[in-house]
Amino acid sequence: MSNSLKPDATDATHSPPNTPELERLRRVWETLGRDDPLWAVLSHRDKRGRRWDLDEFLATGSLEVDAQLAVLSARGYPRGRALALDFGCGAGRLTRALAAHFERAIGVDVSSTMVETARRLNADVANVEFRRNASARIEGIADASVDFVFSHITLQHIPADLAAGYVDEFFRILAPGGVAAFQFVDSHDDSLRGRLFGVASNRWLNPLRRILWRSRDVFEMHALAERRLHALLAWRPQLRLLDAIDDGAAGPGWRGRRWIVANDEAAPVRVDRTGYALYADPRDEHIGAPLLAGAAHDPHVLAVLQERLREGDVMLDVGANIGAIALPAASLVGPRGRVIAVEPIAANRVLLARAAQYAGFRQVEVVAAAAADHDGEIVLRTHPSTSNSATPPASGERLAAPEGASVRVRARALDGLFADLARLDLVKIDVEGMEPFVLRGMAGLLRRFRPAVLTEFHPWAIERATGTSPEDYLAGLFALHAVAEVLHRDGTRERCTDPAAVMAAWRRVNDAAGLAGRVHLDLLFAG
């Protein structure tokens, strides 16, 4: 067995907290977006004073995007065309152009006045969305979910520490097979104008800009040293710098640069379902590969969701994996409902969050933790060929194999985590034998709401993971609901009123399979 023990994390973040500099940046661009938004985006001398023709302005965005994507397509990027992000979208000229190439395009900007203009000018484009993002992070965008990140003539106006944090955010959200293209200013050049910029700070240049532009608020120029970006890139071995080229968009006096960064990780495959999609790893032999082969995931469990969940309901999915239950549940509870997906393994959470984002399911909340009877940490075994995980004592041959790894994950008792929950209609628990600990950690929620409980029942794993007898686990559930249904995989159901009847059903299923107790049951406890 491998002795490696590592934290379960996909990245290291370097984004700074919100700062007074960010607030000042927001204030300046609120003013610029209100006074002359198109000129603030493209500051051509003859266009100042709202002289841009709108069609001409938008055409510049199409030219830039079409040219950049033509270059990238020749190199095989991006491999997916689901989502593009325009960082520093301004009036939305690039976002609009991206929407012609991607299923969905999102533009983000620090300025609400710019976002309002972008929404107004692009109201005729169905697959664009504009968001105000007055944060040092790119909020609301899932990890590894964006196929194309594009930013042009934006980072050069952002103080260096903030800009470096945003570049690290580009790296965070870049999907496998995706590519980021972004322009920035590395330093001043050797021209007379450039040497002036090198010795005169924005503090001295801004009064001159105010006089020239006849404006109280003016945008500034900020250099971002290229070496800082190399340091950020080194944290993410899955990313590769395809190109670093000179870019003259910043104008004379500046050494502008454009980086093209690709994510070379194997891309998950999208599996479309009615109303949503899942993202599956072909190497995942337990869930991903069957989904890609056309199999439905646990149709006997999905049938229970169809029967019990209604618009506005709240479901807690404990051990959510890649979202094969959470996503259909979200489609049933709708935008007024809530699905809380608790999942300890980072790779699974990435796929789950990406699927929720693709479907537009803001009702899905992903919690990075292993549900337990205490707050702290636990160790889980993982393996490259499966999305499943288990505690070391409950690991089967695959998870215990040398190719597997031990990861340390956060553990949370759900009573404390969701003390303010207003309702709870259904709980699904599938945690490879840890179910008794989950029950103890949410005893208060169960007493308060008496939700229906869908649970995997695997005596072999329960005994090894928790030292609890399977009969005691069942007794706790029967104290909540007097009747259990065994959900057989052929769609039939078996009614049980005590632990002995459930145990008898489990033995029959295992005897028929000839697998010596290694087959689990799925149970529904409901009033």
PDB file of N, CA, C and O in Angstrom, residues 46-110:
ATOM      1  N   ASP A  46     -10.038  60.254 -31.990  1.00  0.00           N
ATOM      2  CA  ASP A  46     -11.162  60.869 -32.700  1.00  0.00           C
ATOM      3  C   ASP A  46     -12.518  60.350 -32.227  1.00  0.00           C
ATOM      4  O   ASP A  46     -13.548  60.732 -32.786  1.00  0.00           O
ATOM      5  N   LYS A  47     -12.538  59.508 -31.207  1.00  0.00           N
ATOM      6  CA  LYS A  47     -13.804  58.934 -30.748  1.00  0.00           C
ATOM      7  C   LYS A  47     -14.229  59.463 -29.385  1.00  0.00           C
ATOM      8  O   LYS A  47     -15.287  59.070 -28.877  1.00  0.00           O
ATOM      9  N   ARG A  48     -13.406  60.302 -28.773  1.00  0.00           N
ATOM     10  CA  ARG A  48     -13.746  60.835 -27.467  1.00  0.00           C
ATOM     11  C   ARG A  48     -14.988  61.717 -27.550  1.00  0.00           C
ATOM     12  O   ARG A  48     -15.235  62.386 -28.548  1.00  0.00           O
ATOM     13  N   GLY A  49     -15.798  61.704 -26.496  1.00  0.00           N
ATOM     14  CA  GLY A  49     -17.028  62.478 -26.483  1.00  0.00           C
ATOM     15  C   GLY A  49     -18.182  61.743 -27.125  1.00  0.00           C
ATOM     16  O   GLY A  49     -19.003  62.349 -27.817  1.00  0.00           O
ATOM     17  N   ARG A  50     -18.219  60.415 -26.904  1.00  0.00           N
ATOM     18  CA  ARG A  50     -19.314  59.561 -27.412  1.00  0.00           C
ATOM     19  C   ARG A  50     -19.425  59.610 -28.937  1.00  0.00           C
ATOM     20  O   ARG A  50     -20.529  59.666 -29.500  1.00  0.00           O
ATOM     21  N   ARG A  51     -18.269  59.554 -29.609  1.00  0.00           N
ATOM     22  CA  ARG A  51     -18.257  59.614 -31.080  1.00  0.00           C
ATOM     23  C   ARG A  51     -18.105  58.243 -31.735  1.00  0.00           C
ATOM     24  O   ARG A  51     -18.023  58.154 -32.959  1.00  0.00           O
ATOM     25  N   TRP A  52     -18.053  57.193 -30.938  1.00  0.00           N
ATOM     26  CA  TRP A  52     -17.969  55.861 -31.539  1.00  0.00           C
ATOM     27  C   TRP A  52     -19.282  55.501 -32.215  1.00  0.00           C
ATOM     28  O   TRP A  52     -20.369  55.643 -31.622  1.00  0.00           O
ATOM     29  N   ASP A  53     -19.227  55.025 -33.423  1.00  0.00           N
ATOM     30  CA  ASP A  53     -20.384  54.388 -34.059  1.00  0.00           C
ATOM     31  C   ASP A  53     -20.501  52.976 -33.474  1.00  0.00           C
ATOM     32  O   ASP A  53     -19.517  52.228 -33.440  1.00  0.00           O
ATOM     33  N   LEU A  54     -21.677  52.610 -33.023  1.00  0.00           N
ATOM     34  CA  LEU A  54     -21.829  51.350 -32.296  1.00  0.00           C
ATOM     35  C   LEU A  54     -21.453  50.154 -33.157  1.00  0.00           C
ATOM     36  O   LEU A  54     -20.733  49.253 -32.699  1.00  0.00           O
ATOM     37  N   ASP A  55     -21.897  50.103 -34.385  1.00  0.00           N
ATOM     38  CA  ASP A  55     -21.569  48.966 -35.252  1.00  0.00           C
ATOM     39  C   ASP A  55     -20.064  48.870 -35.480  1.00  0.00           C
ATOM     40  O   ASP A  55     -19.483  47.776 -35.487  1.00  0.00           O
ATOM     41  N   GLU A  56     -19.422  50.028 -35.661  1.00  0.00           N
ATOM     42  CA  GLU A  56     -17.975  50.041 -35.855  1.00  0.00           C
ATOM     43  C   GLU A  56     -17.267  49.550 -34.591  1.00  0.00           C
ATOM     44  O   GLU A  56     -16.300  48.780 -34.657  1.00  0.00           O
ATOM     45  N   PHE A  57     -17.764  49.992 -33.444  1.00  0.00           N
ATOM     46  CA  PHE A  57     -17.177  49.585 -32.159  1.00  0.00           C
ATOM     47  C   PHE A  57     -17.288  48.080 -31.970  1.00  0.00           C
ATOM     48  O   PHE A  57     -16.307  47.407 -31.637  1.00  0.00           O
ATOM     49  N   LEU A  58     -18.468  47.536 -32.189  1.00  0.00           N
ATOM     50  CA  LEU A  58     -18.672  46.093 -32.007  1.00  0.00           C
ATOM     51  C   LEU A  58     -17.880  45.291 -33.035  1.00  0.00           C
ATOM     52  O   LEU A  58     -17.411  44.182 -32.737  1.00  0.00           O
ATOM     53  N   ALA A  59     -17.697  45.822 -34.210  1.00  0.00           N
ATOM     54  CA  ALA A  59     -16.939  45.107 -35.247  1.00  0.00           C
ATOM     55  C   ALA A  59     -15.486  44.908 -34.830  1.00  0.00           C
ATOM     56  O   ALA A  59     -14.867  43.899 -35.185  1.00  0.00           O
ATOM     57  N   THR A  60     -14.943  45.865 -34.044  1.00  0.00           N
ATOM     58  CA  THR A  60     -13.559  45.679 -33.586  1.00  0.00           C
ATOM     59  C   THR A  60     -13.449  44.445 -32.681  1.00  0.00           C
ATOM     60  O   THR A  60     -12.424  43.748 -32.697  1.00  0.00           O
ATOM     61  N   GLY A  61     -14.494  44.160 -31.923  1.00  0.00           N
ATOM     62  CA  GLY A  61     -14.476  42.973 -31.076  1.00  0.00           C
ATOM     63  C   GLY A  61     -14.489  41.697 -31.883  1.00  0.00           C
ATOM     64  O   GLY A  61     -13.759  40.738 -31.575  1.00  0.00           O
ATOM     65  N   SER A  62     -15.289  41.672 -32.938  1.00  0.00           N
ATOM     66  CA  SER A  62     -15.340  40.483 -33.799  1.00  0.00           C
ATOM     67  C   SER A  62     -13.995  40.232 -34.456  1.00  0.00           C
ATOM     68  O   SER A  62     -13.540  39.084 -34.549  1.00  0.00           O
ATOM     69  N   LEU A  63     -13.345  41.295 -34.928  1.00  0.00           N
ATOM     70  CA  LEU A  63     -12.039  41.126 -35.566  1.00  0.00           C
ATOM     71  C   LEU A  63     -11.019  40.543 -34.589  1.00  0.00           C
ATOM     72  O   LEU A  63     -10.258  39.634 -34.933  1.00  0.00           O
ATOM     73  N   GLU A  64     -10.993  41.068 -33.367  1.00  0.00           N
ATOM     74  CA  GLU A  64     -10.018  40.590 -32.377  1.00  0.00           C
ATOM     75  C   GLU A  64     -10.269  39.140 -32.002  1.00  0.00           C
ATOM     76  O   GLU A  64      -9.337  38.317 -31.960  1.00  0.00           O
ATOM     77  N   VAL A  65     -11.514  38.808 -31.707  1.00  0.00           N
ATOM     78  CA  VAL A  65     -11.840  37.447 -31.274  1.00  0.00           C
ATOM     79  C   VAL A  65     -11.647  36.455 -32.406  1.00  0.00           C
ATOM     80  O   VAL A  65     -11.062  35.371 -32.208  1.00  0.00           O
ATOM     81  N   ASP A  66     -12.115  36.783 -33.597  1.00  0.00           N
ATOM     82  CA  ASP A  66     -11.980  35.862 -34.730  1.00  0.00           C
ATOM     83  C   ASP A  66     -10.512  35.578 -35.027  1.00  0.00           C
ATOM     84  O   ASP A  66     -10.117  34.438 -35.294  1.00  0.00           O
ATOM     85  N   ALA A  67      -9.684  36.621 -34.970  1.00  0.00           N
ATOM     86  CA  ALA A  67      -8.266  36.438 -35.264  1.00  0.00           C
ATOM     87  C   ALA A  67      -7.591  35.574 -34.195  1.00  0.00           C
ATOM     88  O   ALA A  67      -6.810  34.668 -34.515  1.00  0.00           O
ATOM     89  N   GLN A  68      -7.900  35.844 -32.921  1.00  0.00           N
ATOM     90  CA  GLN A  68      -7.270  35.064 -31.853  1.00  0.00           C
ATOM     91  C   GLN A  68      -7.700  33.603 -31.910  1.00  0.00           C
ATOM     92  O   GLN A  68      -6.869  32.694 -31.773  1.00  0.00           O
ATOM     93  N   LEU A  69      -8.972  33.344 -32.132  1.00  0.00           N
ATOM     94  CA  LEU A  69      -9.445  31.961 -32.183  1.00  0.00           C
ATOM     95  C   LEU A  69      -8.930  31.230 -33.420  1.00  0.00           C
ATOM     96  O   LEU A  69      -8.710  30.013 -33.371  1.00  0.00           O
ATOM     97  N   ALA A  70      -8.724  31.934 -34.508  1.00  0.00           N
ATOM     98  CA  ALA A  70      -8.159  31.287 -35.694  1.00  0.00           C
ATOM     99  C   ALA A  70      -6.757  30.779 -35.407  1.00  0.00           C
ATOM    100  O   ALA A  70      -6.386  29.665 -35.792  1.00  0.00           O
ATOM    101  N   VAL A  71      -5.970  31.588 -34.712  1.00  0.00           N
ATOM    102  CA  VAL A  71      -4.609  31.182 -34.342  1.00  0.00           C
ATOM    103  C   VAL A  71      -4.649  29.985 -33.396  1.00  0.00           C
ATOM    104  O   VAL A  71      -3.906  29.008 -33.563  1.00  0.00           O
ATOM    105  N   LEU A  72      -5.530  30.044 -32.413  1.00  0.00           N
ATOM    106  CA  LEU A  72      -5.612  28.953 -31.433  1.00  0.00           C
ATOM    107  C   LEU A  72      -6.156  27.672 -32.061  1.00  0.00           C
ATOM    108  O   LEU A  72      -5.682  26.572 -31.750  1.00  0.00           O
ATOM    109  N   SER A  73      -7.133  27.798 -32.921  1.00  0.00           N
ATOM    110  CA  SER A  73      -7.722  26.613 -33.549  1.00  0.00           C
ATOM    111  C   SER A  73      -6.694  25.860 -34.384  1.00  0.00           C
ATOM    112  O   SER A  73      -6.714  24.624 -34.458  1.00  0.00           O
ATOM    113  N   ALA A  74      -5.785  26.591 -34.987  1.00  0.00           N
ATOM    114  CA  ALA A  74      -4.729  25.938 -35.774  1.00  0.00           C
ATOM    115  C   ALA A  74      -3.829  25.072 -34.899  1.00  0.00           C
ATOM    116  O   ALA A  74      -3.183  24.148 -35.377  1.00  0.00           O
ATOM    117  N   ARG A  75      -3.822  25.356 -33.596  1.00  0.00           N
ATOM    118  CA  ARG A  75      -3.020  24.571 -32.655  1.00  0.00           C
ATOM    119  C   ARG A  75      -3.872  23.584 -31.861  1.00  0.00           C
ATOM    120  O   ARG A  75      -3.388  22.952 -30.927  1.00  0.00           O
ATOM    121  N   GLY A  76      -5.150  23.494 -32.200  1.00  0.00           N
ATOM    122  CA  GLY A  76      -6.014  22.517 -31.552  1.00  0.00           C
ATOM    123  C   GLY A  76      -6.665  22.980 -30.271  1.00  0.00           C
ATOM    124  O   GLY A  76      -7.183  22.160 -29.502  1.00  0.00           O
ATOM    125  N   TYR A  77      -6.712  24.283 -30.010  1.00  0.00           N
ATOM    126  CA  TYR A  77      -7.318  24.828 -28.796  1.00  0.00           C
ATOM    127  C   TYR A  77      -8.367  25.877 -29.159  1.00  0.00           C
ATOM    128  O   TYR A  77      -8.255  26.535 -30.189  1.00  0.00           O
ATOM    129  N   PRO A  78      -9.329  26.057 -28.275  1.00  0.00           N
ATOM    130  CA  PRO A  78      -9.668  25.194 -27.138  1.00  0.00           C
ATOM    131  C   PRO A  78     -10.384  23.941 -27.616  1.00  0.00           C
ATOM    132  O   PRO A  78     -11.035  23.957 -28.662  1.00  0.00           O
ATOM    133  N   ARG A  79     -10.276  22.868 -26.835  1.00  0.00           N
ATOM    134  CA  ARG A  79     -10.870  21.604 -27.255  1.00  0.00           C
ATOM    135  C   ARG A  79     -12.372  21.564 -27.028  1.00  0.00           C
ATOM    136  O   ARG A  79     -13.056  20.733 -27.607  1.00  0.00           O
ATOM    137  N   GLY A  80     -12.868  22.413 -26.152  1.00  0.00           N
ATOM    138  CA  GLY A  80     -14.305  22.515 -25.918  1.00  0.00           C
ATOM    139  C   GLY A  80     -14.797  23.904 -26.260  1.00  0.00           C
ATOM    140  O   GLY A  80     -14.030  24.873 -26.276  1.00  0.00           O
ATOM    141  N   ARG A  81     -16.084  24.028 -26.538  1.00  0.00           N
ATOM    142  CA  ARG A  81     -16.665  25.325 -26.885  1.00  0.00           C
ATOM    143  C   ARG A  81     -17.924  25.590 -26.056  1.00  0.00           C
ATOM    144  O   ARG A  81     -18.873  26.197 -26.535  1.00  0.00           O
ATOM    145  N   ALA A  82     -17.908  25.147 -24.778  1.00  0.00           N
ATOM    146  CA  ALA A  82     -19.083  25.346 -23.940  1.00  0.00           C
ATOM    147  C   ALA A  82     -19.128  26.742 -23.333  1.00  0.00           C
ATOM    148  O   ALA A  82     -20.167  27.397 -23.340  1.00  0.00           O
ATOM    149  N   LEU A  83     -18.005  27.223 -22.784  1.00  0.00           N
ATOM    150  CA  LEU A  83     -18.030  28.475 -22.028  1.00  0.00           C
ATOM    151  C   LEU A  83     -16.779  29.289 -22.294  1.00  0.00           C
ATOM    152  O   LEU A  83     -15.657  28.778 -22.241  1.00  0.00           O
ATOM    153  N   ALA A  84     -16.986  30.579 -22.562  1.00  0.00           N
ATOM    154  CA  ALA A  84     -15.888  31.546 -22.678  1.00  0.00           C
ATOM    155  C   ALA A  84     -16.106  32.641 -21.651  1.00  0.00           C
ATOM    156  O   ALA A  84     -17.239  33.008 -21.334  1.00  0.00           O
ATOM    157  N   LEU A  85     -14.995  33.172 -21.124  1.00  0.00           N
ATOM    158  CA  LEU A  85     -15.056  34.265 -20.157  1.00  0.00           C
ATOM    159  C   LEU A  85     -14.261  35.447 -20.686  1.00  0.00           C
ATOM    160  O   LEU A  85     -13.099  35.299 -21.076  1.00  0.00           O
ATOM    161  N   ASP A  86     -14.887  36.625 -20.685  1.00  0.00           N
ATOM    162  CA  ASP A  86     -14.246  37.879 -21.071  1.00  0.00           C
ATOM    163  C   ASP A  86     -13.995  38.669 -19.796  1.00  0.00           C
ATOM    164  O   ASP A  86     -14.939  39.178 -19.179  1.00  0.00           O
ATOM    165  N   PHE A  87     -12.736  38.749 -19.381  1.00  0.00           N
ATOM    166  CA  PHE A  87     -12.399  39.441 -18.145  1.00  0.00           C
ATOM    167  C   PHE A  87     -12.112  40.905 -18.446  1.00  0.00           C
ATOM    168  O   PHE A  87     -11.260  41.229 -19.261  1.00  0.00           O
ATOM    169  N   GLY A  88     -12.835  41.795 -17.725  1.00  0.00           N
ATOM    170  CA  GLY A  88     -12.759  43.219 -18.020  1.00  0.00           C
ATOM    171  C   GLY A  88     -13.567  43.530 -19.251  1.00  0.00           C
ATOM    172  O   GLY A  88     -13.078  44.149 -20.205  1.00  0.00           O
ATOM    173  N   CYS A  89     -14.819  43.112 -19.243  1.00  0.00           N
ATOM    174  CA  CYS A  89     -15.631  43.108 -20.466  1.00  0.00           C
ATOM    175  C   CYS A  89     -16.022  44.502 -20.934  1.00  0.00           C
ATOM    176  O   CYS A  89     -16.365  44.688 -22.105  1.00  0.00           O
ATOM    177  N   GLY A  90     -15.986  45.508 -20.032  1.00  0.00           N
ATOM    178  CA  GLY A  90     -16.404  46.843 -20.448  1.00  0.00           C
ATOM    179  C   GLY A  90     -17.808  46.820 -21.018  1.00  0.00           C
ATOM    180  O   GLY A  90     -18.744  46.318 -20.407  1.00  0.00           O
ATOM    181  N   ALA A  91     -17.961  47.352 -22.222  1.00  0.00           N
ATOM    182  CA  ALA A  91     -19.276  47.433 -22.863  1.00  0.00           C
ATOM    183  C   ALA A  91     -19.675  46.149 -23.577  1.00  0.00           C
ATOM    184  O   ALA A  91     -20.713  46.104 -24.236  1.00  0.00           O
ATOM    185  N   GLY A  92     -18.843  45.102 -23.488  1.00  0.00           N
ATOM    186  CA  GLY A  92     -19.243  43.801 -23.999  1.00  0.00           C
ATOM    187  C   GLY A  92     -18.912  43.520 -25.446  1.00  0.00           C
ATOM    188  O   GLY A  92     -19.423  42.563 -26.025  1.00  0.00           O
ATOM    189  N   ARG A  93     -17.999  44.272 -26.034  1.00  0.00           N
ATOM    190  CA  ARG A  93     -17.716  44.053 -27.458  1.00  0.00           C
ATOM    191  C   ARG A  93     -17.044  42.696 -27.692  1.00  0.00           C
ATOM    192  O   ARG A  93     -17.365  42.002 -28.677  1.00  0.00           O
ATOM    193  N   LEU A  94     -16.133  42.277 -26.813  1.00  0.00           N
ATOM    194  CA  LEU A  94     -15.488  40.979 -26.974  1.00  0.00           C
ATOM    195  C   LEU A  94     -16.414  39.847 -26.534  1.00  0.00           C
ATOM    196  O   LEU A  94     -16.413  38.767 -27.131  1.00  0.00           O
ATOM    197  N   THR A  95     -17.199  40.074 -25.491  1.00  0.00           N
ATOM    198  CA  THR A  95     -18.138  39.050 -25.020  1.00  0.00           C
ATOM    199  C   THR A  95     -19.129  38.698 -26.121  1.00  0.00           C
ATOM    200  O   THR A  95     -19.444  37.522 -26.344  1.00  0.00           O
ATOM    201  N   ARG A  96     -19.622  39.724 -26.779  1.00  0.00           N
ATOM    202  CA  ARG A  96     -20.565  39.518 -27.883  1.00  0.00           C
ATOM    203  C   ARG A  96     -19.927  38.672 -28.977  1.00  0.00           C
ATOM    204  O   ARG A  96     -20.551  37.726 -29.498  1.00  0.00           O
ATOM    205  N   ALA A  97     -18.683  38.978 -29.312  1.00  0.00           N
ATOM    206  CA  ALA A  97     -17.994  38.221 -30.358  1.00  0.00           C
ATOM    207  C   ALA A  97     -17.737  36.785 -29.917  1.00  0.00           C
ATOM    208  O   ALA A  97     -17.851  35.850 -30.718  1.00  0.00           O
ATOM    209  N   LEU A  98     -17.411  36.584 -28.648  1.00  0.00           N
ATOM    210  CA  LEU A  98     -17.187  35.222 -28.142  1.00  0.00           C
ATOM    211  C   LEU A  98     -18.459  34.384 -28.219  1.00  0.00           C
ATOM    212  O   LEU A  98     -18.406  33.179 -28.450  1.00  0.00           O
ATOM    213  N   ALA A  99     -19.601  35.018 -28.029  1.00  0.00           N
ATOM    214  CA  ALA A  99     -20.869  34.285 -28.050  1.00  0.00           C
ATOM    215  C   ALA A  99     -21.140  33.636 -29.400  1.00  0.00           C
ATOM    216  O   ALA A  99     -21.891  32.663 -29.489  1.00  0.00           O
ATOM    217  N   ALA A 100     -20.525  34.136 -30.457  1.00  0.00           N
ATOM    218  CA  ALA A 100     -20.702  33.538 -31.779  1.00  0.00           C
ATOM    219  C   ALA A 100     -19.915  32.241 -31.923  1.00  0.00           C
ATOM    220  O   ALA A 100     -20.157  31.471 -32.853  1.00  0.00           O
ATOM    221  N   HIS A 101     -18.983  31.988 -31.019  1.00  0.00           N
ATOM    222  CA  HIS A 101     -18.115  30.812 -31.122  1.00  0.00           C
ATOM    223  C   HIS A 101     -18.344  29.794 -30.000  1.00  0.00           C
ATOM    224  O   HIS A 101     -17.858  28.666 -30.101  1.00  0.00           O
ATOM    225  N   PHE A 102     -19.054  30.193 -28.926  1.00  0.00           N
ATOM    226  CA  PHE A 102     -19.217  29.332 -27.765  1.00  0.00           C
ATOM    227  C   PHE A 102     -20.699  29.224 -27.398  1.00  0.00           C
ATOM    228  O   PHE A 102     -21.503  30.103 -27.716  1.00  0.00           O
ATOM    229  N   GLU A 103     -21.037  28.123 -26.733  1.00  0.00           N
ATOM    230  CA  GLU A 103     -22.422  27.947 -26.312  1.00  0.00           C
ATOM    231  C   GLU A 103     -22.859  29.063 -25.370  1.00  0.00           C
ATOM    232  O   GLU A 103     -24.022  29.471 -25.362  1.00  0.00           O
ATOM    233  N   ARG A 104     -21.917  29.556 -24.579  1.00  0.00           N
ATOM    234  CA  ARG A 104     -22.239  30.591 -23.606  1.00  0.00           C
ATOM    235  C   ARG A 104     -21.009  31.452 -23.390  1.00  0.00           C
ATOM    236  O   ARG A 104     -19.877  30.954 -23.371  1.00  0.00           O
ATOM    237  N   ALA A 105     -21.213  32.757 -23.241  1.00  0.00           N
ATOM    238  CA  ALA A 105     -20.120  33.685 -22.971  1.00  0.00           C
ATOM    239  C   ALA A 105     -20.511  34.553 -21.785  1.00  0.00           C
ATOM    240  O   ALA A 105     -21.629  35.069 -21.715  1.00  0.00           O
ATOM    241  N   ILE A 106     -19.572  34.706 -20.852  1.00  0.00           N
ATOM    242  CA  ILE A 106     -19.790  35.529 -19.666  1.00  0.00           C
ATOM    243  C   ILE A 106     -18.774  36.658 -19.672  1.00  0.00           C
ATOM    244  O   ILE A 106     -17.576  36.434 -19.849  1.00  0.00           O
ATOM    245  N   GLY A 107     -19.255  37.874 -19.483  1.00  0.00           N
ATOM    246  CA  GLY A 107     -18.379  39.025 -19.337  1.00  0.00           C
ATOM    247  C   GLY A 107     -18.422  39.517 -17.905  1.00  0.00           C
ATOM    248  O   GLY A 107     -19.511  39.657 -17.326  1.00  0.00           O
ATOM    249  N   VAL A 108     -17.257  39.772 -17.320  1.00  0.00           N
ATOM    250  CA  VAL A 108     -17.202  40.288 -15.952  1.00  0.00           C
ATOM    251  C   VAL A 108     -16.435  41.604 -15.955  1.00  0.00           C
ATOM    252  O   VAL A 108     -15.477  41.791 -16.706  1.00  0.00           O
ATOM    253  N   ASP A 109     -16.866  42.529 -15.096  1.00  0.00           N
ATOM    254  CA  ASP A 109     -16.223  43.832 -15.019  1.00  0.00           C
ATOM    255  C   ASP A 109     -16.403  44.382 -13.610  1.00  0.00           C
ATOM    256  O   ASP A 109     -17.403  44.084 -12.930  1.00  0.00           O
ATOM    257  N   VAL A 110     -15.450  45.190 -13.176  1.00  0.00           N
ATOM    258  CA  VAL A 110     -15.502  45.774 -11.839  1.00  0.00           C
ATOM    259  C   VAL A 110     -16.565  46.865 -11.734  1.00  0.00           C
ATOM    260  O   VAL A 110     -17.013  47.200 -10.641  1.00  0.00           O
TER     261      VAL A 110
END
